Amino acid sequence: MVRILSSILDFLAPKLCPGCGRALLSAEEEMCADCLDECATLPERRCPRCGGPADGLLDECRQCQLEDDDRPWKLAVSAFPFEGKARHWIHEFKYRGGLHLAPFLAERLADAWRTYGGNEPLDGIVPVPLHWFRRLTRGYNQTDVLAGLLGRRLGLPKIPCLRRTRRTRQQARMNKEERRRNVRHAFACRTSPAGRRLLLLDDVFTTGSTLKAATEALLDGGASSVSVLTIARDL
Ligand SMILES: [Zn+2]
Ligand SMILES: [Zn+2]
């Protein structure tokens, strides 16, 4: 009965592709085949520490070995490379109220974590917070919304224990050193994460400066481990 009802509903109001808005065919589940085709993927063999391509015989890539202190988390996993379709979707999701993309992105994030997160035990998901002023002008924190949907898929609670201590400038055009200065001490704990094993969620892994600052705040607050999950990874 439920199935009949749901096919009648599909017929009356077909599910739309969150990527391009066209009606999904019955074989297409969450996104149309065209959008999926155009969506680039990350290499299968990845560095566990940064989620980028593995580049040698060692487990960790050269960049991670060089930047050991700048990557204080345990594992980093991303769902997409930050280019093409994924880049466009993140932009929509972040700045244009593209919340309809959230379930699809949460599904891809859950998949990426199940595949590359190993069997890392976790206690909860921490969304990287926006400064209250930015949140007010944007109306929502996209990462917060995503953390809730992802949590349901992974069976983990959202633990919004971080806050921004000050407003930071937009980083899109900054180099690594500028980003590092921009976000230094930009986060603090609102509630104690002591003893928790946490998964920090953000939209894009670029230089890792924001993720580093947020991870350090959690570790300073007593978190027992922090791993990182982002929608996309700059390559
Ligand atoms: Zn589409
Ligand atoms: Zn690496």
XYZ file of C-alpha atoms and ligand atoms in Angstrom:
237
model
C 0.000 0.000 0.000
C 2.743 2.412 1.008
C 4.626 1.550 -2.154
C 1.581 2.174 -4.359
C 0.979 5.484 -2.654
C 4.577 6.523 -3.074
C 4.553 5.689 -6.804
C 1.363 7.706 -7.247
C 3.078 10.571 -5.425
C 6.179 10.206 -7.624
C 3.953 10.377 -10.661
C 2.132 13.494 -9.445
C 5.176 15.262 -8.060
C 8.326 13.633 -9.429
C 11.482 13.886 -7.337
C 13.854 16.456 -8.770
C 17.583 16.166 -9.181
C 19.124 18.419 -6.503
C 22.016 19.128 -8.898
C 20.149 20.469 -11.937
C 16.459 20.405 -11.106
C 15.242 17.959 -13.766
C 12.849 15.169 -12.787
C 14.632 11.993 -11.694
C 14.019 8.796 -13.650
C 12.898 5.763 -11.678
C 16.405 4.220 -11.840
C 18.008 7.394 -10.499
C 17.992 7.564 -6.760
C 19.364 10.769 -5.383
C 20.885 12.624 -8.344
C 20.481 12.391 -12.117
C 22.980 10.375 -14.163
C 24.198 13.479 -16.034
C 25.119 15.312 -12.848
C 26.818 12.221 -11.436
C 28.782 11.785 -14.680
C 30.034 15.327 -14.534
C 31.087 15.011 -10.931
C 34.832 14.398 -10.565
C 36.059 11.865 -8.019
C 39.089 11.690 -5.755
C 41.706 8.983 -6.366
C 40.985 5.659 -4.758
C 44.404 5.436 -3.073
C 44.481 8.311 -0.624
C 46.632 9.633 2.150
C 44.747 8.876 5.401
C 46.026 12.031 7.057
C 44.821 14.600 4.498
C 42.502 12.747 2.121
C 44.598 13.793 -0.894
C 46.246 11.394 -3.351
C 48.804 8.990 -1.879
C 52.144 9.743 -3.541
C 54.651 7.179 -2.385
C 55.244 3.935 -0.644
C 54.576 5.384 2.787
C 51.031 5.615 4.084
C 51.160 9.375 4.524
C 51.860 11.724 1.616
C 54.972 13.926 1.488
C 53.022 17.073 2.290
C 51.689 15.518 5.507
C 55.170 14.428 6.546
C 56.436 17.983 5.985
C 53.490 19.622 7.714
C 53.128 17.205 10.592
C 52.569 19.991 13.172
C 50.064 21.758 10.961
C 47.809 18.717 10.749
C 47.005 17.845 14.362
C 44.017 15.628 13.515
C 44.042 11.851 13.124
C 42.374 11.229 9.742
C 40.994 13.548 7.070
C 38.434 12.384 4.528
C 36.680 14.283 1.730
C 33.820 13.316 -0.564
C 34.807 15.220 -3.741
C 37.696 17.132 -5.302
C 36.960 20.862 -5.107
C 36.317 21.446 -8.800
C 33.598 21.342 -11.449
C 30.160 20.294 -10.244
C 31.128 19.814 -6.612
C 32.594 23.305 -6.471
C 29.419 24.730 -7.927
C 27.200 22.787 -5.484
C 29.222 23.908 -2.486
C 28.886 27.494 -3.620
C 25.113 27.077 -3.999
C 24.862 25.346 -0.653
C 26.973 27.890 1.181
C 25.937 31.225 -0.214
C 22.728 30.786 -2.168
C 20.518 28.949 0.271
C 20.899 25.686 -1.655
C 19.638 23.574 1.234
C 17.972 21.135 -1.194
C 21.500 19.808 -1.834
C 21.989 18.889 1.827
C 20.571 15.302 1.767
C 22.658 14.375 -1.277
C 25.818 15.877 0.225
C 25.154 14.140 3.556
C 24.779 10.816 1.740
C 28.101 11.288 -0.109
C 29.832 12.353 3.123
C 28.529 9.281 4.948
C 29.757 7.046 2.108
C 33.194 8.670 2.071
C 33.532 8.288 5.835
C 32.422 4.638 5.798
C 34.983 3.904 3.055
C 37.969 5.952 4.236
C 37.317 6.573 7.923
C 38.409 3.027 8.753
C 36.849 1.745 11.906
C 37.643 4.877 13.816
C 35.213 4.890 16.783
C 33.454 8.227 17.272
C 31.245 9.908 19.852
C 29.851 12.734 17.738
C 30.090 15.257 14.912
C 31.270 18.825 15.483
C 30.272 21.353 12.798
C 32.788 24.160 12.233
C 30.822 27.174 13.508
C 30.255 30.505 11.799
C 30.710 33.721 13.684
C 27.302 34.767 15.062
C 27.221 37.839 12.815
C 27.790 35.831 9.649
C 25.222 33.308 10.741
C 22.730 36.099 11.277
C 23.289 37.610 7.834
C 23.219 34.227 6.080
C 20.277 32.884 8.051
C 21.785 29.466 8.707
C 25.078 27.670 9.110
C 25.219 25.175 6.259
C 27.698 22.958 8.110
C 25.377 22.752 11.095
C 22.497 21.578 8.891
C 24.749 19.024 7.242
C 26.075 17.726 10.578
C 22.520 16.858 11.637
C 21.766 14.938 8.424
C 25.128 13.182 8.471
C 24.680 12.262 12.127
C 21.433 10.475 11.322
C 23.168 8.458 8.613
C 26.143 7.514 10.784
C 24.161 7.073 13.996
C 26.073 9.853 15.781
C 24.890 12.903 17.696
C 25.777 16.414 16.608
C 27.963 18.044 19.249
C 28.090 21.801 18.569
C 30.758 22.428 21.189
C 32.837 25.013 19.277
C 32.335 28.737 18.945
C 34.115 31.462 17.010
C 35.854 33.853 19.345
C 36.085 36.573 16.735
C 35.108 37.376 13.209
C 37.645 36.223 10.649
C 38.030 37.598 7.151
C 36.935 35.569 4.096
C 39.919 33.461 3.116
C 39.294 32.719 -0.555
C 42.162 34.900 -1.805
C 44.626 34.442 1.026
C 47.817 32.412 0.924
C 48.650 29.846 3.551
C 50.485 32.162 5.946
C 47.690 34.769 5.770
C 45.087 32.104 6.446
C 47.052 30.802 9.398
C 47.208 34.262 10.944
C 43.565 34.913 10.115
C 42.226 31.916 12.051
C 44.754 31.651 14.883
C 42.836 31.411 18.176
C 39.579 31.964 16.270
C 37.869 29.034 18.009
C 37.143 28.080 21.592
C 34.977 25.460 23.287
C 31.461 26.442 24.336
C 30.939 23.168 26.126
C 33.599 20.714 27.193
C 34.540 18.013 24.666
C 36.650 16.233 27.305
C 37.244 12.570 26.590
C 35.220 12.600 23.358
C 36.306 11.165 20.006
C 35.123 13.727 17.504
C 34.564 14.136 13.793
C 35.021 17.753 12.743
C 32.876 18.709 9.742
C 33.636 21.550 7.300
C 32.892 22.339 3.654
C 36.316 22.518 2.004
C 39.830 21.419 2.935
C 42.045 24.077 1.331
C 45.269 24.720 3.235
C 43.936 23.155 6.424
C 44.412 26.356 8.487
C 40.809 26.561 9.687
C 40.695 22.835 10.416
C 43.956 23.109 12.343
C 42.673 25.982 14.506
C 39.391 24.171 15.216
C 41.129 20.850 15.950
C 43.530 22.546 18.373
C 40.653 24.176 20.238
C 39.001 20.755 20.655
C 42.227 19.068 21.763
C 42.978 21.937 24.174
C 39.489 21.383 25.572
C 40.397 17.751 26.307
C 38.909 15.904 23.303
C 40.561 12.485 23.133
C 40.786 12.485 19.327
C 39.728 14.578 16.345
C 39.309 13.478 12.737
C 38.177 15.671 9.878
C 35.513 15.264 7.197
C 34.923 17.812 4.414
C 32.617 17.915 1.413
C 35.535 18.716 -0.875
C 39.296 18.756 -1.024
C 41.385 21.291 -2.911
C 43.966 19.380 -4.944
Zn 21.013 16.599 -12.409
Zn 48.582 13.651 3.210
